[in-house]
Amino acid sequence: MTEMTMEKKKISVIVPCYNEEETLQAFYRETTKVLNTMEEITYELMFVDDGSADCTLEILRGLSEEDSRCHYISFSRNFGKEAGMYAGLKESTGDYCVIMDADLQHPPTLLPQMYRAVHEEGYDCCGGKRCGRDGDGILRSIFSRAFYHVSKGLTHMDMSDGYGDFRMMNRTMVEAILNMQEYNRYMKGIYSFVGFRTKWIEFQNVERQQGVSKWSIKSLFSYAMEGILAFSTTPLKLAGATGILLVMGAILYLIVSLVICGVKAQAVSGFSVLLSVVLLLAGVQMLFLYIIGAYLSKDYMENKKRPLYIVREER
Ligand code: UDP
Ligand code: MG
C-alpha cells in the first residue's frame, strides 16, 4: 500500500564489453529507450571494459560524461566475461541487477517483464531463456548441446542450454553470488548453486548486431571444461570403475582358465596365471588411484569455501 510513496527502485544494468566499439552506441540507445519508458524505476548502466583493444573505453568515457547514469570499470587486460560480470555486480548499487551482452543479443524489450517478475510476482530472479541458435554456427550448436548434456549428468546441476547470463536478480541473490569467492568462476553453475526462485521468459536468439563473437571453438572447449571441473569431481574418480572392471576381469579370467584346465585335465598355463596377476595388479592400482582421487576431490571442494547454506528470507 505504501508502495506509491516509497522510493523508486533502482536497476543496475551490467554490461561486460570486450572490443564492442561497433555495438555500444546502439546498445546504449536501445536499452535506455526501454528503461526510460519504465517510470517506476531509476537505473544505472555499469559497463565493464574487459581490456578491449579497440575504442570501447573511449566510447564508455564519452557515455559516462554525457549521461551520469553511465558508469564504467576498465580492466588492465582481458580477464574474461566471468571476471567482468563479477566486477559489475560488485560495483553495482541497484536493488536489482541485470546482466546483458553488449551486442543486443539480449533484447532490452524484456526488461519491463523481468522487472515485474522480480518486483511484483515474488521471484528472486527472472531470466531470458534463449530459444534456437540462429546466430550460432552449426558446429558450435552441436558442441554446445553435447556439452550441456554431459555437464548435466556429471554435475547434477541445472545448467541447460539457453539459460544464460541474461537475468535480472534481486540484491539477496546478487549478494549470494558475490559471496561465492571461488577463483575459477563458472556463472551458470553458480546461479544453479545459489538457488532462489527463478522465472523464465523465452526469447528468440538473434545474430549479434555488429562485430564478431568473442568465442572460438578452443575457448568454448576450455569454458566447457571449466564448467565441469568447477562443479564436478566425477572425472577424478573415474579410475574407480576401471579398477573394478580390471579386478573382476582378472578373477573371471582365472576362474575360466581353471575350469577349462579342469575339464581338459591339464595344468593351468603360466601365461594364464601371469595375465590374471597383471590384470589384478593393474586393477588394484586403479582402485588406489580412485581413493587418492576421492580424497583430492574432498580437498578440492573444501578449498572453494562455498557457503554451507544461503538464506532467502528471515525476520
Ligand atoms: N565478453 C567479455 N570478455 C570476453 C569475451 C566476451 O566481456 O573475454 C563480453 C562481450 O563483449 C559481450 C558478452 O561478453 O558483451 C558476450 O560475448 P559474445 O557476444 O562474444 O558471446 P556470444 O554471444 O557469442 O556467446
Ligand atoms: Mg553475443
Tab-separated table of C-alpha atoms and ligand atoms in Angstrom:
chain	number	residue	atom	x	y	z
A	1	MET	CA	0.000	0.000	0.000
A	2	THR	CA	2.860	2.282	0.861
A	3	GLU	CA	4.324	1.243	-2.492
A	4	MET	CA	3.384	4.515	-4.174
A	5	THR	CA	5.049	6.702	-1.577
A	6	MET	CA	8.160	4.527	-1.412
A	7	GLU	CA	11.361	5.469	-3.150
A	8	LYS	CA	11.776	4.294	-6.692
A	9	LYS	CA	13.668	1.021	-7.061
A	10	LYS	CA	16.939	1.127	-8.927
A	11	ILE	CA	18.007	-1.294	-11.632
A	12	SER	CA	21.697	-1.785	-12.382
A	13	VAL	CA	22.372	-2.978	-15.912
A	14	ILE	CA	25.723	-4.752	-16.032
A	15	VAL	CA	27.392	-4.973	-19.411
A	16	PRO	CA	30.662	-6.854	-19.928
A	17	CYS	CA	32.344	-5.426	-23.041
A	18	TYR	CA	35.268	-6.785	-24.955
A	19	ASN	CA	36.024	-4.979	-28.199
A	20	GLU	CA	32.464	-3.777	-28.628
A	21	GLU	CA	33.094	-0.373	-30.295
A	22	GLU	CA	30.697	-1.229	-33.103
A	23	THR	CA	27.743	-2.128	-30.896
A	24	LEU	CA	27.971	0.084	-27.812
A	25	GLN	CA	26.131	3.152	-29.138
A	26	ALA	CA	23.273	1.029	-30.423
A	27	PHE	CA	23.193	-0.884	-27.149
A	28	TYR	CA	23.019	2.344	-25.166
A	29	ARG	CA	20.293	3.746	-27.408
A	30	GLU	CA	18.084	0.673	-27.410
A	31	THR	CA	18.469	-0.127	-23.723
A	32	THR	CA	17.896	3.386	-22.381
A	33	LYS	CA	14.921	3.721	-24.726
A	34	VAL	CA	13.254	0.840	-22.892
A	35	LEU	CA	14.467	1.862	-19.417
A	36	ASN	CA	13.158	5.396	-19.916
A	37	THR	CA	9.658	4.037	-20.506
A	38	MET	CA	9.743	2.394	-17.076
A	39	GLU	CA	8.631	5.322	-14.962
A	40	GLU	CA	8.524	3.378	-11.731
A	41	ILE	CA	12.312	2.847	-11.613
A	42	THR	CA	15.648	4.608	-11.721
A	43	TYR	CA	18.633	2.924	-13.302
A	44	GLU	CA	22.369	2.873	-13.845
A	45	LEU	CA	24.387	1.282	-16.631
A	46	MET	CA	27.542	-0.386	-15.339
A	47	PHE	CA	29.855	-1.160	-18.230
A	48	VAL	CA	32.910	-3.321	-17.704
A	49	ASP	CA	35.611	-2.875	-20.318
A	50	ASP	CA	37.394	-6.200	-20.264
A	51	GLY	CA	40.748	-4.991	-21.614
A	52	SER	CA	39.438	-4.086	-25.059
A	53	ALA	CA	41.998	-3.280	-27.747
A	54	ASP	CA	39.629	-1.096	-29.791
A	55	CYS	CA	37.852	2.171	-28.931
A	56	THR	CA	35.471	0.602	-26.397
A	57	LEU	CA	36.988	2.531	-23.495
A	58	GLU	CA	36.809	5.876	-25.342
A	59	ILE	CA	33.142	5.275	-26.084
A	60	LEU	CA	32.467	4.385	-22.437
A	61	ARG	CA	34.232	7.551	-21.283
A	62	GLY	CA	32.041	9.551	-23.650
A	63	LEU	CA	28.830	7.858	-22.453
A	64	SER	CA	29.659	8.432	-18.802
A	65	GLU	CA	30.370	12.090	-19.500
A	66	GLU	CA	27.097	12.609	-21.363
A	67	ASP	CA	24.930	10.559	-19.035
A	68	SER	CA	25.524	10.485	-15.282
A	69	ARG	CA	23.699	7.161	-15.091
A	70	CYS	CA	26.501	5.522	-17.102
A	71	HIS	CA	29.491	4.171	-15.211
A	72	TYR	CA	32.380	2.046	-16.277
A	73	ILE	CA	35.228	-0.022	-14.925
A	74	SER	CA	38.117	-0.738	-17.252
A	75	PHE	CA	40.336	-3.789	-16.681
A	76	SER	CA	44.116	-3.659	-17.150
A	77	ARG	CA	43.867	-6.565	-19.584
A	78	ASN	CA	41.367	-9.124	-20.817
A	79	PHE	CA	40.230	-11.169	-17.813
A	80	GLY	CA	37.214	-12.823	-19.422
A	81	LYS	CA	33.460	-12.351	-19.185
A	82	GLU	CA	33.214	-14.139	-15.821
A	83	ALA	CA	35.513	-11.573	-14.194
A	84	GLY	CA	33.601	-8.784	-15.955
A	85	MET	CA	30.278	-9.951	-14.574
A	86	TYR	CA	31.716	-10.323	-11.071
A	87	ALA	CA	33.198	-6.817	-11.125
A	88	GLY	CA	29.986	-5.330	-12.499
A	89	LEU	CA	27.836	-6.966	-9.833
A	90	LYS	CA	30.288	-5.918	-7.134
A	91	GLU	CA	30.301	-2.261	-8.169
A	92	SER	CA	26.595	-2.021	-8.823
A	93	THR	CA	24.302	-0.274	-6.341
A	94	GLY	CA	20.851	-1.145	-7.663
A	95	ASP	CA	18.094	-3.019	-5.838
A	96	TYR	CA	18.020	-5.258	-8.886
A	97	CYS	CA	20.840	-6.212	-11.257
A	98	VAL	CA	20.505	-7.422	-14.799
A	99	ILE	CA	23.440	-8.738	-16.838
A	100	MET	CA	23.289	-8.023	-20.564
A	101	ASP	CA	25.598	-8.654	-23.516
A	102	ALA	CA	26.681	-5.546	-25.387
A	103	ASP	CA	25.767	-6.963	-28.789
A	104	LEU	CA	21.972	-6.662	-28.368
A	105	GLN	CA	21.576	-10.428	-28.416
A	106	HIS	CA	19.746	-9.908	-25.138
A	107	PRO	CA	16.632	-7.915	-26.096
A	108	PRO	CA	16.122	-4.900	-23.778
A	109	THR	CA	12.400	-5.151	-24.543
A	110	LEU	CA	12.270	-7.973	-21.988
A	111	LEU	CA	13.331	-5.681	-19.143
A	112	PRO	CA	9.849	-4.459	-18.065
A	113	GLN	CA	8.596	-8.053	-17.913
A	114	MET	CA	11.662	-9.107	-15.936
A	115	TYR	CA	11.194	-6.243	-13.518
A	116	ARG	CA	7.573	-7.173	-12.954
A	117	ALA	CA	8.603	-10.745	-12.145
A	118	VAL	CA	11.178	-9.778	-9.517
A	119	HIS	CA	9.339	-6.791	-8.116
A	120	GLU	CA	5.709	-7.876	-8.119
A	121	GLU	CA	5.440	-11.585	-8.745
A	122	GLY	CA	7.634	-12.737	-5.875
A	123	TYR	CA	10.527	-14.146	-7.887
A	124	ASP	CA	14.150	-13.519	-6.897
A	125	CYS	CA	15.354	-13.812	-10.452
A	126	CYS	CA	13.911	-13.593	-13.919
A	127	GLY	CA	15.985	-14.925	-16.772
A	128	GLY	CA	15.680	-14.843	-20.517
A	129	LYS	CA	15.665	-18.347	-21.928
A	130	ARG	CA	17.083	-18.325	-25.402
A	131	CYS	CA	15.242	-20.427	-27.954
A	132	GLY	CA	17.043	-21.608	-31.056
A	133	ARG	CA	20.587	-20.848	-32.005
A	134	ASP	CA	20.041	-18.864	-35.190
A	135	GLY	CA	23.047	-16.642	-34.627
A	136	ASP	CA	25.443	-19.508	-33.961
A	137	GLY	CA	27.285	-21.797	-36.353
A	138	ILE	CA	26.292	-25.464	-36.773
A	139	LEU	CA	29.489	-26.739	-35.159
A	140	ARG	CA	29.026	-24.510	-32.163
A	141	SER	CA	25.390	-25.550	-31.754
A	142	ILE	CA	26.258	-29.257	-31.822
A	143	PHE	CA	29.160	-28.741	-29.455
A	144	SER	CA	27.112	-26.689	-27.006
A	145	ARG	CA	24.255	-29.142	-26.934
A	146	ALA	CA	26.621	-32.063	-26.314
A	147	PHE	CA	28.351	-30.161	-23.543
A	148	TYR	CA	25.149	-29.295	-21.698
A	149	HIS	CA	24.115	-32.932	-21.876
A	150	VAL	CA	27.408	-34.198	-20.414
A	151	SER	CA	27.718	-31.462	-17.802
A	152	LYS	CA	24.188	-32.013	-16.538
A	153	GLY	CA	24.983	-35.680	-15.985
A	154	LEU	CA	28.320	-35.011	-14.317
A	155	THR	CA	27.460	-32.062	-12.113
A	156	HIS	CA	23.804	-32.810	-11.223
A	157	MET	CA	23.211	-29.081	-11.631
A	158	ASP	CA	20.643	-27.483	-13.862
A	159	MET	CA	22.870	-25.824	-16.430
A	160	SER	CA	20.745	-26.395	-19.508
A	161	ASP	CA	21.236	-24.914	-22.932
A	162	GLY	CA	19.640	-21.490	-23.359
A	163	TYR	CA	19.730	-20.493	-19.699
A	164	GLY	CA	22.422	-17.835	-19.918
A	165	ASP	CA	23.575	-14.772	-18.072
A	166	PHE	CA	20.728	-12.535	-19.223
A	167	ARG	CA	18.795	-12.365	-15.978
A	168	MET	CA	17.511	-9.810	-13.511
A	169	MET	CA	18.204	-10.621	-9.871
A	170	ASN	CA	17.332	-9.048	-6.562
A	171	ARG	CA	20.008	-7.894	-4.090
A	172	THR	CA	19.768	-11.014	-1.942
A	173	MET	CA	20.652	-13.214	-4.884
A	174	VAL	CA	23.383	-10.850	-6.081
A	175	GLU	CA	24.979	-10.884	-2.626
A	176	ALA	CA	24.820	-14.676	-2.576
A	177	ILE	CA	26.633	-14.766	-5.927
A	178	LEU	CA	29.267	-12.305	-4.704
A	179	ASN	CA	29.757	-14.458	-1.617
A	180	MET	CA	30.877	-17.302	-3.854
A	181	GLN	CA	34.530	-16.366	-3.659
A	182	GLU	CA	35.990	-19.096	-5.838
A	183	TYR	CA	38.644	-18.058	-8.308
A	184	ASN	CA	37.629	-20.378	-11.121
A	185	ARG	CA	34.222	-18.897	-11.725
A	186	TYR	CA	31.562	-20.535	-13.835
A	187	MET	CA	28.439	-18.432	-13.554
A	188	LYS	CA	25.999	-20.970	-14.971
A	189	GLY	CA	26.958	-23.325	-12.165
A	190	ILE	CA	26.963	-20.547	-9.594
A	191	TYR	CA	23.378	-19.487	-10.441
A	192	SER	CA	22.316	-23.050	-10.039
A	193	PHE	CA	24.276	-23.457	-6.783
A	194	VAL	CA	22.827	-20.384	-5.070
A	195	GLY	CA	19.284	-21.419	-5.920
A	196	PHE	CA	16.458	-18.868	-5.475
A	197	ARG	CA	13.116	-18.668	-7.265
A	198	THR	CA	13.630	-18.049	-10.931
A	199	LYS	CA	11.114	-17.302	-13.644
A	200	TRP	CA	11.995	-17.895	-17.287
A	201	ILE	CA	10.864	-15.823	-20.233
A	202	GLU	CA	11.582	-17.213	-23.660
A	203	PHE	CA	13.149	-15.101	-26.366
A	204	GLN	CA	14.279	-15.788	-29.898
A	205	ASN	CA	18.016	-15.966	-30.480
A	206	VAL	CA	19.210	-13.381	-32.986
A	207	GLU	CA	22.556	-12.822	-34.630
A	208	ARG	CA	24.757	-10.254	-32.946
A	209	GLN	CA	24.148	-6.798	-34.439
A	210	GLN	CA	27.743	-5.852	-35.204
A	211	GLY	CA	31.225	-7.146	-34.556
A	212	VAL	CA	32.116	-10.801	-34.049
A	213	SER	CA	31.542	-13.332	-31.293
A	214	LYS	CA	34.474	-13.443	-28.921
A	215	TRP	CA	34.337	-17.203	-28.691
A	216	SER	CA	36.480	-19.598	-30.661
A	217	ILE	CA	35.916	-23.356	-30.554
A	218	LYS	CA	39.057	-23.601	-28.438
A	219	SER	CA	37.839	-21.046	-25.890
A	220	LEU	CA	34.408	-22.672	-25.825
A	221	PHE	CA	36.038	-26.021	-25.111
A	222	SER	CA	38.087	-24.691	-22.220
A	223	TYR	CA	34.984	-22.886	-20.906
A	224	ALA	CA	33.091	-26.180	-21.063
A	225	MET	CA	35.890	-27.968	-19.217
A	226	GLU	CA	35.892	-25.173	-16.652
A	227	GLY	CA	32.210	-25.751	-16.028
A	228	ILE	CA	32.644	-29.465	-15.486
A	229	LEU	CA	35.792	-29.166	-13.372
A	230	ALA	CA	34.398	-26.378	-11.190
A	231	PHE	CA	31.249	-28.269	-10.293
A	232	SER	CA	32.062	-31.948	-10.581
A	233	THR	CA	34.730	-34.197	-9.133
A	234	THR	CA	33.458	-37.240	-11.018
A	235	PRO	CA	36.401	-37.213	-13.504
A	236	LEU	CA	38.790	-37.581	-10.555
A	237	LYS	CA	37.056	-40.763	-9.572
A	238	LEU	CA	36.870	-42.399	-12.999
A	239	ALA	CA	39.728	-44.716	-12.014
A	240	GLY	CA	37.332	-46.491	-9.635
A	241	ALA	CA	35.152	-48.052	-12.309
A	242	THR	CA	38.203	-49.034	-14.384
A	243	GLY	CA	39.779	-50.650	-11.313
A	244	ILE	CA	36.696	-52.686	-10.512
A	245	LEU	CA	36.440	-53.847	-14.142
A	246	LEU	CA	40.103	-54.902	-14.194
A	247	VAL	CA	39.935	-56.781	-10.883
A	248	MET	CA	36.747	-58.556	-11.902
A	249	GLY	CA	38.289	-59.336	-15.299
A	250	ALA	CA	41.342	-60.855	-13.600
A	251	ILE	CA	39.267	-63.067	-11.298
A	252	LEU	CA	36.921	-64.123	-14.092
A	253	TYR	CA	39.825	-64.939	-16.395
A	254	LEU	CA	41.484	-67.090	-13.705
A	255	ILE	CA	38.259	-68.969	-12.962
A	256	VAL	CA	37.579	-69.633	-16.642
A	257	SER	CA	41.190	-70.850	-17.143
A	258	LEU	CA	40.899	-73.157	-14.122
A	259	VAL	CA	37.588	-74.600	-15.308
A	260	ILE	CA	38.867	-75.211	-18.834
A	261	CYS	CA	42.008	-76.867	-17.473
A	262	GLY	CA	39.910	-78.951	-15.075
A	263	VAL	CA	37.730	-80.196	-17.946
A	264	LYS	CA	40.764	-80.997	-20.070
A	265	ALA	CA	42.658	-82.362	-17.012
A	266	GLN	CA	45.648	-80.105	-17.727
A	267	ALA	CA	47.774	-77.866	-15.516
A	268	VAL	CA	46.966	-74.139	-15.766
A	269	SER	CA	49.441	-72.458	-18.127
A	270	GLY	CA	51.975	-69.986	-16.768
A	271	PHE	CA	50.688	-67.410	-19.279
A	272	SER	CA	47.156	-67.521	-17.881
A	273	VAL	CA	48.401	-67.133	-14.326
A	274	LEU	CA	50.687	-64.231	-15.353
A	275	LEU	CA	47.897	-62.475	-17.231
A	276	SER	CA	45.489	-62.666	-14.307
A	277	VAL	CA	48.168	-61.402	-11.923
A	278	VAL	CA	48.964	-58.448	-14.223
A	279	LEU	CA	45.260	-57.590	-14.609
A	280	LEU	CA	44.763	-57.873	-10.883
A	281	LEU	CA	47.704	-55.603	-10.063
A	282	ALA	CA	46.596	-53.018	-12.613
A	283	GLY	CA	43.108	-53.122	-11.116
A	284	VAL	CA	44.375	-52.710	-7.559
A	285	GLN	CA	46.472	-49.739	-8.660
A	286	MET	CA	43.422	-48.158	-10.245
A	287	LEU	CA	41.436	-48.633	-7.066
A	288	PHE	CA	44.123	-46.877	-5.037
A	289	LEU	CA	44.152	-44.063	-7.606
A	290	TYR	CA	40.415	-43.806	-7.040
A	291	ILE	CA	40.984	-43.478	-3.301
A	292	ILE	CA	43.539	-40.709	-3.850
A	293	GLY	CA	41.077	-39.040	-6.231
A	294	ALA	CA	38.322	-39.284	-3.645
A	295	TYR	CA	40.425	-37.516	-1.005
A	296	LEU	CA	41.644	-34.964	-3.526
A	297	SER	CA	38.079	-34.193	-4.598
A	298	LYS	CA	37.084	-33.574	-0.975
A	299	ASP	CA	40.003	-31.199	-0.548
A	300	TYR	CA	39.267	-29.508	-3.877
A	301	MET	CA	35.679	-28.745	-2.940
A	302	GLU	CA	36.704	-27.751	0.595
A	303	ASN	CA	39.124	-25.212	-0.860
A	304	LYS	CA	36.371	-23.369	-2.671
A	305	LYS	CA	34.960	-22.374	0.727
A	306	ARG	CA	31.450	-22.279	-0.637
A	307	PRO	CA	28.727	-21.287	1.799
A	308	LEU	CA	27.088	-24.185	3.630
A	309	TYR	CA	23.671	-22.643	3.125
A	310	ILE	CA	22.147	-19.484	1.676
A	311	VAL	CA	19.283	-17.689	3.390
A	312	ARG	CA	16.488	-16.422	1.223
A	313	GLU	CA	14.429	-14.679	3.866
A	314	GLU	CA	14.434	-14.127	7.619
A	315	ARG	CA	12.803	-11.937	10.202
B	1	UDP	N1	32.944	-10.506	-23.330
B	1	UDP	C1	33.800	-10.045	-22.334
B	1	UDP	N2	35.049	-10.584	-22.232
B	1	UDP	C2	35.486	-11.582	-23.045
B	1	UDP	C3	34.589	-12.070	-24.029
B	1	UDP	C4	33.328	-11.508	-24.148
B	1	UDP	O1	33.454	-9.132	-21.565
B	1	UDP	O2	36.617	-12.034	-22.901
B	1	UDP	C5	31.602	-9.896	-23.463
B	1	UDP	C6	31.259	-9.411	-24.877
B	1	UDP	O3	31.739	-8.104	-25.089
B	1	UDP	C7	29.740	-9.495	-24.874
B	1	UDP	C8	29.459	-10.694	-23.983
B	1	UDP	O4	30.640	-10.889	-23.189
B	1	UDP	O5	29.137	-8.341	-24.329
B	1	UDP	C9	29.144	-11.940	-24.775
B	1	UDP	O6	30.166	-12.152	-25.716
B	1	UDP	P1	29.887	-12.669	-27.189
B	1	UDP	O7	28.770	-11.909	-27.794
B	1	UDP	O8	31.173	-12.661	-27.912
B	1	UDP	O9	29.462	-14.165	-26.896
B	1	UDP	P2	28.297	-14.998	-27.594
B	1	UDP	O10	27.080	-14.125	-27.662
B	1	UDP	O11	28.806	-15.363	-28.930
B	1	UDP	O12	28.108	-16.152	-26.655
B	2	MG	MG	26.896	-12.337	-28.387
